[in-house]
PDB file of C-alpha atoms in Angstrom:
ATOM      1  CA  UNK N  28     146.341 163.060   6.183  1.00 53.00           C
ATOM      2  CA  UNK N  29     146.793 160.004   8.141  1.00 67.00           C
ATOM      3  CA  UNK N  30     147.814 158.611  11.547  1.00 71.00           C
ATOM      4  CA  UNK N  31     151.087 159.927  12.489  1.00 79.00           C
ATOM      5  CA  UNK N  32     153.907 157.815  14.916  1.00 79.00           C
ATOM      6  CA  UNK N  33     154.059 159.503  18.208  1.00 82.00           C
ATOM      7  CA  UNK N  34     155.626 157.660  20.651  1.00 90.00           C
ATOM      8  CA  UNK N  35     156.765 154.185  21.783  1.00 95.00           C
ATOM      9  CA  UNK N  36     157.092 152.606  25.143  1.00 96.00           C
ATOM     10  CA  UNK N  37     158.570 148.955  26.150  1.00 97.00           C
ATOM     11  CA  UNK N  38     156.802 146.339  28.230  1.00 98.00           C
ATOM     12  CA  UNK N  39     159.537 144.366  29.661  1.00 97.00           C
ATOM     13  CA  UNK N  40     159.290 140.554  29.672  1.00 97.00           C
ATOM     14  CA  UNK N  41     157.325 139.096  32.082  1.00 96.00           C
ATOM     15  CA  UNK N  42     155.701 142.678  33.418  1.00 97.00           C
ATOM     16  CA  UNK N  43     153.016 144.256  32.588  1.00 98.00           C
ATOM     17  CA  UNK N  44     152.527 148.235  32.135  1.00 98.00           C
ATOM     18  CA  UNK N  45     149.167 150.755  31.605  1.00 98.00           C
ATOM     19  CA  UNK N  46     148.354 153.399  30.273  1.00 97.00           C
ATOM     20  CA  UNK N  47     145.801 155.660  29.179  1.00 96.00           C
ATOM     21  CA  UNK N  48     144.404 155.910  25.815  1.00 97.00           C
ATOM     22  CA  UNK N  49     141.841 158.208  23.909  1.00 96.00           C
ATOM     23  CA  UNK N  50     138.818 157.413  22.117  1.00 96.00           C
ATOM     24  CA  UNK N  51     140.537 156.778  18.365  1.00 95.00           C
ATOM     25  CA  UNK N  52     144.468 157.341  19.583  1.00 95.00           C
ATOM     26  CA  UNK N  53     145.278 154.036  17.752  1.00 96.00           C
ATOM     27  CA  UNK N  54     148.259 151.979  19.094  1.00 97.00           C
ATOM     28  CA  UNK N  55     150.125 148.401  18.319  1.00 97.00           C
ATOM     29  CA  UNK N  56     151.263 146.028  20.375  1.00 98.00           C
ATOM     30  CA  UNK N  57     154.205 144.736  18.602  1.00 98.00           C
ATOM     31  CA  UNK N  58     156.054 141.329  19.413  1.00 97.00           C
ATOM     32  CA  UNK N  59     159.815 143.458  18.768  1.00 96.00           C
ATOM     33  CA  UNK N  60     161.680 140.327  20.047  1.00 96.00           C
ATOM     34  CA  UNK N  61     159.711 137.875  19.158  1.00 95.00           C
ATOM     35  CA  UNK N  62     156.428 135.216  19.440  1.00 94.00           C
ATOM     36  CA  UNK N  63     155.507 136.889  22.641  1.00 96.00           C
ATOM     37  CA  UNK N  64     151.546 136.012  24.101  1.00 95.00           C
ATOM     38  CA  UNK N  65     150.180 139.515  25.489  1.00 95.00           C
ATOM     39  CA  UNK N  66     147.561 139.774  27.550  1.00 96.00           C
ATOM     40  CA  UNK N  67     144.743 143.308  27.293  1.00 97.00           C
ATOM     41  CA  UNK N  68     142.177 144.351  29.607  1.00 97.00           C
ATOM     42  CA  UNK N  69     140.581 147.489  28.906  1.00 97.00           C
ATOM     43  CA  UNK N  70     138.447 149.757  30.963  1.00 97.00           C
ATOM     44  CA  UNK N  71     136.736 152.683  30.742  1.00 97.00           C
ATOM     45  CA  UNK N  72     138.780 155.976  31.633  1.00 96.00           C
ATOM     46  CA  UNK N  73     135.435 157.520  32.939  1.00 95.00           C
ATOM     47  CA  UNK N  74     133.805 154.956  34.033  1.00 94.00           C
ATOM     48  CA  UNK N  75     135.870 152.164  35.564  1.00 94.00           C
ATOM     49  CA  UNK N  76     133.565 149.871  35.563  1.00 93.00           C
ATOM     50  CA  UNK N  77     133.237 149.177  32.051  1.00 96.00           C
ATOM     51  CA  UNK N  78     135.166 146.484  31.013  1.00 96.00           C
ATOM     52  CA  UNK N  79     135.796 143.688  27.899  1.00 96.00           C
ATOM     53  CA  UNK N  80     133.663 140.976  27.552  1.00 95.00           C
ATOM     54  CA  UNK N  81     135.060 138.311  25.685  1.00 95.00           C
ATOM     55  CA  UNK N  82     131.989 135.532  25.404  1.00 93.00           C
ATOM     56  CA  UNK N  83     129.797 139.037  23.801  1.00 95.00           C
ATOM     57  CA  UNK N  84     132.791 140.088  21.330  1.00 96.00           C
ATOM     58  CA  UNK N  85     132.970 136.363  20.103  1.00 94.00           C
ATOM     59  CA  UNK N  86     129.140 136.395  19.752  1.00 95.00           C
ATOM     60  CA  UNK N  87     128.685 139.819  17.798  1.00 96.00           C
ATOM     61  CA  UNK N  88     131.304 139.325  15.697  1.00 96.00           C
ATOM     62  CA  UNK N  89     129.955 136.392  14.437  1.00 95.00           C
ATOM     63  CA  UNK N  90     126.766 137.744  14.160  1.00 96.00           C
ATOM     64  CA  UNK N  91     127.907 140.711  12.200  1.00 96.00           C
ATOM     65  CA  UNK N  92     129.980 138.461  10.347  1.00 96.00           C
ATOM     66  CA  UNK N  93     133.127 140.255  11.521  1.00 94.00           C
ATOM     67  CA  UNK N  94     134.907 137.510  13.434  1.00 90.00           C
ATOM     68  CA  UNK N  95     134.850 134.179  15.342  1.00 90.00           C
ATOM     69  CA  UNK N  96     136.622 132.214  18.111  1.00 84.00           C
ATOM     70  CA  UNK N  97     140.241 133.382  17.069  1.00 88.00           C
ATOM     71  CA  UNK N  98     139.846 136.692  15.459  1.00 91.00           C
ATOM     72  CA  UNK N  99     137.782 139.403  15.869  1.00 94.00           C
ATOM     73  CA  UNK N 100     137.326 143.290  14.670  1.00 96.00           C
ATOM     74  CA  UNK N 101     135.365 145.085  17.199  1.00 97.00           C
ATOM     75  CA  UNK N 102     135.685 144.513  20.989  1.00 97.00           C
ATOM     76  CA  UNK N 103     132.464 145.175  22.658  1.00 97.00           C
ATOM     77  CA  UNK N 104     131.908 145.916  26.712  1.00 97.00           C
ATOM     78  CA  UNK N 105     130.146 143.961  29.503  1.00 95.00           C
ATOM     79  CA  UNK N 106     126.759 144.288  30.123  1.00 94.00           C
ATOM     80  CA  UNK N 107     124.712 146.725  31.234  1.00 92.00           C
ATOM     81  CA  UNK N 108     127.213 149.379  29.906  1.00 88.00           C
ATOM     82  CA  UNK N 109     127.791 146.940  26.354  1.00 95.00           C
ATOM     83  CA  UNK N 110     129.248 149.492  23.590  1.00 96.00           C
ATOM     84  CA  UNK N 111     131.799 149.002  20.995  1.00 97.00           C
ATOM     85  CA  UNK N 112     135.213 149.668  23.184  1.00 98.00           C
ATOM     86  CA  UNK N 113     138.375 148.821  20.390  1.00 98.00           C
ATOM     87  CA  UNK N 114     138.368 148.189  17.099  1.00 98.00           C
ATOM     88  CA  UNK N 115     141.317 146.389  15.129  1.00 97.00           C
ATOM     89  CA  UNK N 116     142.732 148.050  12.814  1.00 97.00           C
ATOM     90  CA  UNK N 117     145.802 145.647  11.597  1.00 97.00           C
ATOM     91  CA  UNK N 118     146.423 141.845  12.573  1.00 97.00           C
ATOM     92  CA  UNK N 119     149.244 140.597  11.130  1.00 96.00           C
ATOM     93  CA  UNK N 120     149.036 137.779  14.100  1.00 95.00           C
ATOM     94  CA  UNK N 121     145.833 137.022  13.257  1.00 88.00           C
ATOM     95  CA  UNK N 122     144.984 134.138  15.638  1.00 87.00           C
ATOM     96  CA  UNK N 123     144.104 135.086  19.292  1.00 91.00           C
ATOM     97  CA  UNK N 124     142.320 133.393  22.372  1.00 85.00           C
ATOM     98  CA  UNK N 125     139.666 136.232  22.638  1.00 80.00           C
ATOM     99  CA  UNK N 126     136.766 133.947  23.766  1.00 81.00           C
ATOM    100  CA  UNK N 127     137.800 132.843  27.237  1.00 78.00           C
ATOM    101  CA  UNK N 128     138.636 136.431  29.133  1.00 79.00           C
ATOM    102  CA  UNK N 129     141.154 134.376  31.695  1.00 81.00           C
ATOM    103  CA  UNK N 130     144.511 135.307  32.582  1.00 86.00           C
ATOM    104  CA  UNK N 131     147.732 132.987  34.226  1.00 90.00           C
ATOM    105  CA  UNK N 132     147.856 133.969  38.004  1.00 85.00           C
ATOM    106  CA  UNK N 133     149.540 132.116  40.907  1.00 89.00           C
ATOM    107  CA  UNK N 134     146.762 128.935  41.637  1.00 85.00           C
ATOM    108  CA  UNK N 135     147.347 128.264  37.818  1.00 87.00           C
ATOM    109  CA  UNK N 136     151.515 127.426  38.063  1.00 84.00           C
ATOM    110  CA  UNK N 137     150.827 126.181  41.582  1.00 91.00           C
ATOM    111  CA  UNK N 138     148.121 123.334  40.370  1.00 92.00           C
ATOM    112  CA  UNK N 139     150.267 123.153  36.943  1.00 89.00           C
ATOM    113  CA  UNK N 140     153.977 123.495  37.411  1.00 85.00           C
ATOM    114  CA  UNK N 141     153.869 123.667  41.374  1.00 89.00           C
ATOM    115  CA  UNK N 142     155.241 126.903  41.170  1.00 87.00           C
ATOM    116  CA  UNK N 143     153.030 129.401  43.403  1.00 85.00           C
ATOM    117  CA  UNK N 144     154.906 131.967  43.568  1.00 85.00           C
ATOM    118  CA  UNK N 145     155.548 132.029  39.974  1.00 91.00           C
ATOM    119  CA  UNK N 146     155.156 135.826  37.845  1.00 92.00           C
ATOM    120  CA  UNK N 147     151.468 135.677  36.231  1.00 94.00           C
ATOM    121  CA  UNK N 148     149.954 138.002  34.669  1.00 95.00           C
ATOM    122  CA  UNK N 149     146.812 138.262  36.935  1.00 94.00           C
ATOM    123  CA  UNK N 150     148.799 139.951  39.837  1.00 94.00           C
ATOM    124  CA  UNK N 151     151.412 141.788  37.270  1.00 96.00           C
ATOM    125  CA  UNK N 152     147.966 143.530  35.735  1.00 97.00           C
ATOM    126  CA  UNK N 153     146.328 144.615  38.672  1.00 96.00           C
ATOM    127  CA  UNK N 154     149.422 146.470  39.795  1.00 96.00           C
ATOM    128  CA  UNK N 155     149.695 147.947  36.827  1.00 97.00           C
ATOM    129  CA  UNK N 156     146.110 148.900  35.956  1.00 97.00           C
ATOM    130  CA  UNK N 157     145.883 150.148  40.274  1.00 96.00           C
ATOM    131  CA  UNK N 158     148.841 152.340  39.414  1.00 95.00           C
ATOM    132  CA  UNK N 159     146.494 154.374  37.023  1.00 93.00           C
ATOM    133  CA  UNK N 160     144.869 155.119  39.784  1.00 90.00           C
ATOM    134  CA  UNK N 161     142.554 152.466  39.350  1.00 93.00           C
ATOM    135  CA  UNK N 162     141.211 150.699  42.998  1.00 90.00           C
ATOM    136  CA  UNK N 163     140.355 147.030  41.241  1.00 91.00           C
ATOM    137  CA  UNK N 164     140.531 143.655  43.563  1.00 90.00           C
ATOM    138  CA  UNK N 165     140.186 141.629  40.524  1.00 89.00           C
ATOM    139  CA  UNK N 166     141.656 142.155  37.063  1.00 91.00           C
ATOM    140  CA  UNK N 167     138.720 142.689  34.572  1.00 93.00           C
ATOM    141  CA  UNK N 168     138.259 140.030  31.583  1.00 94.00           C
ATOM    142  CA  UNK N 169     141.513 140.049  29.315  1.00 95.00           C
ATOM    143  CA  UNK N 170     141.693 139.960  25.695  1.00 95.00           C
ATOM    144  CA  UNK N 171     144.531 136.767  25.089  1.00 94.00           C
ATOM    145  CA  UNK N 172     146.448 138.032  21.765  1.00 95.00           C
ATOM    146  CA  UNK N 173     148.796 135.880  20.092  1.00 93.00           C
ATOM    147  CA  UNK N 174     147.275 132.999  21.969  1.00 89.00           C
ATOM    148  CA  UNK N 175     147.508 129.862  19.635  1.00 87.00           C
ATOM    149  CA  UNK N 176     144.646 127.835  21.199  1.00 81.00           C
ATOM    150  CA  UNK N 177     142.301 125.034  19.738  1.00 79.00           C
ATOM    151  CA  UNK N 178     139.624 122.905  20.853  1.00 77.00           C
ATOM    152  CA  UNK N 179     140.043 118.942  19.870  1.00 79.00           C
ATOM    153  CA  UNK N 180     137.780 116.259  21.517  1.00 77.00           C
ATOM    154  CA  UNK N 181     136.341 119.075  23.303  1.00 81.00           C
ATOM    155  CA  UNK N 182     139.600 119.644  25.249  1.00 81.00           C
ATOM    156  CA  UNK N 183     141.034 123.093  24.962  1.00 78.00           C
ATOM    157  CA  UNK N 184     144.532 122.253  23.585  1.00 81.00           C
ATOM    158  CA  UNK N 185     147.506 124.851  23.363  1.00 81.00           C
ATOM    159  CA  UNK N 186     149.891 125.300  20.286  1.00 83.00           C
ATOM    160  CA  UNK N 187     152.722 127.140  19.572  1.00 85.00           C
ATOM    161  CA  UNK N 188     152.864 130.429  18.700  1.00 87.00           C
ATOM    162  CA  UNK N 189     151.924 131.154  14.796  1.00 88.00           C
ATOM    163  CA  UNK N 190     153.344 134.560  14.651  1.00 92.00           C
ATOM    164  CA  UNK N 191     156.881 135.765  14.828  1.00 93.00           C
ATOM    165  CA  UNK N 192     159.356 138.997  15.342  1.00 95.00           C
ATOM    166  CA  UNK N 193     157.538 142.028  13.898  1.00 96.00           C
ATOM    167  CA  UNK N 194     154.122 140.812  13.882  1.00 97.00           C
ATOM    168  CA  UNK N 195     151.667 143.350  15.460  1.00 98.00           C
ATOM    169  CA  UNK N 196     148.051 144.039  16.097  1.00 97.00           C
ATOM    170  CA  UNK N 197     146.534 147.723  15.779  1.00 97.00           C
ATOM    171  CA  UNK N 198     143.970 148.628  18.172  1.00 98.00           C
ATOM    172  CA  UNK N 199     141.479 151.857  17.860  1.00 97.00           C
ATOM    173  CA  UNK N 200     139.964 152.577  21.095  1.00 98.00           C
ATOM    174  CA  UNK N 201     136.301 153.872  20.334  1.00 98.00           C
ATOM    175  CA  UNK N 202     136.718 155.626  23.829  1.00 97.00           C
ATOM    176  CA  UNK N 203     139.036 157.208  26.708  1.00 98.00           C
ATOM    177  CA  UNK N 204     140.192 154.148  28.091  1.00 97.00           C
ATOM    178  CA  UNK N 205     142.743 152.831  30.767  1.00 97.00           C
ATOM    179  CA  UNK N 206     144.669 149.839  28.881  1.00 98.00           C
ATOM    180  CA  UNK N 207     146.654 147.013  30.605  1.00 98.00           C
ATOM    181  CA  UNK N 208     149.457 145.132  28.516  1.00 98.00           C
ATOM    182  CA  UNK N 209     151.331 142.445  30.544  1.00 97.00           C
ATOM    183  CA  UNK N 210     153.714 140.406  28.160  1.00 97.00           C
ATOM    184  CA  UNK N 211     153.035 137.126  29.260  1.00 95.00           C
ATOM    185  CA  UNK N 212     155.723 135.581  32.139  1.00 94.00           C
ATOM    186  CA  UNK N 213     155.144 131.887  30.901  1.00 91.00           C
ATOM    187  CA  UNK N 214     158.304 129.899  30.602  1.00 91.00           C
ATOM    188  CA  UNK N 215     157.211 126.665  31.429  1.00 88.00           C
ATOM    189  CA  UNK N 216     155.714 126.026  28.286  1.00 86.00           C
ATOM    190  CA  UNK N 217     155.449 126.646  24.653  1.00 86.00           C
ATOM    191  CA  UNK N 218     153.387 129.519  24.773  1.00 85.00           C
ATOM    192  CA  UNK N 219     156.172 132.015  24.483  1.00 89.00           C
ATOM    193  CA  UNK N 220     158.429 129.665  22.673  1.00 89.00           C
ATOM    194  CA  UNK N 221     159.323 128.772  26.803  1.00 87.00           C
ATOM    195  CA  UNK N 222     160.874 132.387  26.456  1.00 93.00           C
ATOM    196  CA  UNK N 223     159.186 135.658  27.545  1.00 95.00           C
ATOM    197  CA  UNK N 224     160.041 138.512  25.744  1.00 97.00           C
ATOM    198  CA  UNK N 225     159.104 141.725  25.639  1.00 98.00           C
ATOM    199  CA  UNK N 226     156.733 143.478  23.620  1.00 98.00           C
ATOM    200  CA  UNK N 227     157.055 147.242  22.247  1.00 98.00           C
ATOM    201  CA  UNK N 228     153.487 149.598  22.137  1.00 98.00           C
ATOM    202  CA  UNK N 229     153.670 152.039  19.634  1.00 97.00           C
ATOM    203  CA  UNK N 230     151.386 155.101  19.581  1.00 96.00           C
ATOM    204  CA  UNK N 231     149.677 156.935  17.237  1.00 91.00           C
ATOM    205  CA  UNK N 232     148.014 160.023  16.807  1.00 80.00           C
ATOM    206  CA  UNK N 233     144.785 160.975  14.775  1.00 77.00           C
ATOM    207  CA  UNK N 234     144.853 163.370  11.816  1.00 74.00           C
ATOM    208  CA  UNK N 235     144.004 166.565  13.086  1.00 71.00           C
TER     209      UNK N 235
END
């Protein structure tokens, strides 16, 4: 007997939501409406300070063969607490920007679009994640999926979206964690088709 559908919540465009998780409850985060970047930080439920660390998940998965800059399997945690955190499960995006950890906040659209007070997802997450009951100053490390990013002339370049209404990724959490989805408030470029959208989360329970 396999997974079975539980429940499904909506992220609304340009917010973010969080919620908590257990060790092998799998879940997708679906684009519903559309290309829609989302960006995932995960944390320990028990202990809060164990986070995702992007450079390490890049780096193991390559070493286990597993992975590389865009795509990766297993999501491991930050040192000195580094464990497996979230597997994947099901990519049907398949190319993510899991290697950098950063997030849009407010200096970005202020240096970039010279629009401070623009939504980002850096402030939109820590609400979120401190409504959990959570007492962060500083969003942990986020995993960027659906991010279409490159490197050419070793300048970091950004490209649309590859993915499209439907697509999803399936995430296994290998423990109790506290999970922070903002759908991505970017409208001043291509990186939600200059749309946000939201993004559905559909949850699933383990065989019994």
């Amino acid at each position: 007997m396999g997974f079975t559908h539980s429940h499904s919540e909506v992220v609304p465009a340009s917010t973010a939501r969080a919620y908590q998780v257990a060790a092998h409850q799998r879940f997708r985060i679906v684009a519903h409406e559309g290309a829609q970047v989302c960006d995932a930080a995960f944390v320990g439920a028990d202990n809060h300070s164990v986070t995702y660390s992007s450079d390490l998940s890049v780096l193991f998965n390559q070493l286990e063969g597993t992975g590389d800059i865009h795509s990766l399997e297993t999501l491991y945690s930050r040192p000195p607490d580094t464990e497996p955190m979230v597997r994947v499960t099901e990519d049907t995006i398949g190319h993510h920007f899991p290697w950098a950890g950063g997030m849009c906040c407010s200096y970005l659209y202020e240096i970039r679009d010279d629009e401070p007070s623009h939504e980002n997802c850096a402030d939109n997450l820590l609400t979120a994640l401190n409504e959990r009951g959570l007492s962060l100053e500083k969003v942990p490390e986020v995993f960027n999926i659906g991010m279409h990013v490159t490197v050419e002339d070793d300048q970091i370049q950004y490209l649309p979206p590859e993915f499209g209404r439907g697509d999803y990724i399936e995430l296994e959490p290998q423990i109790d964690l506290i999970v922070g989805i903002s759908s991505c408030p970017n409208d001043t470029t291509i990186m939600n088709e200059s749309e946000p959208k939201s993004l559905e989360i559909q949850f699933e329970d383990p065989p019994r």
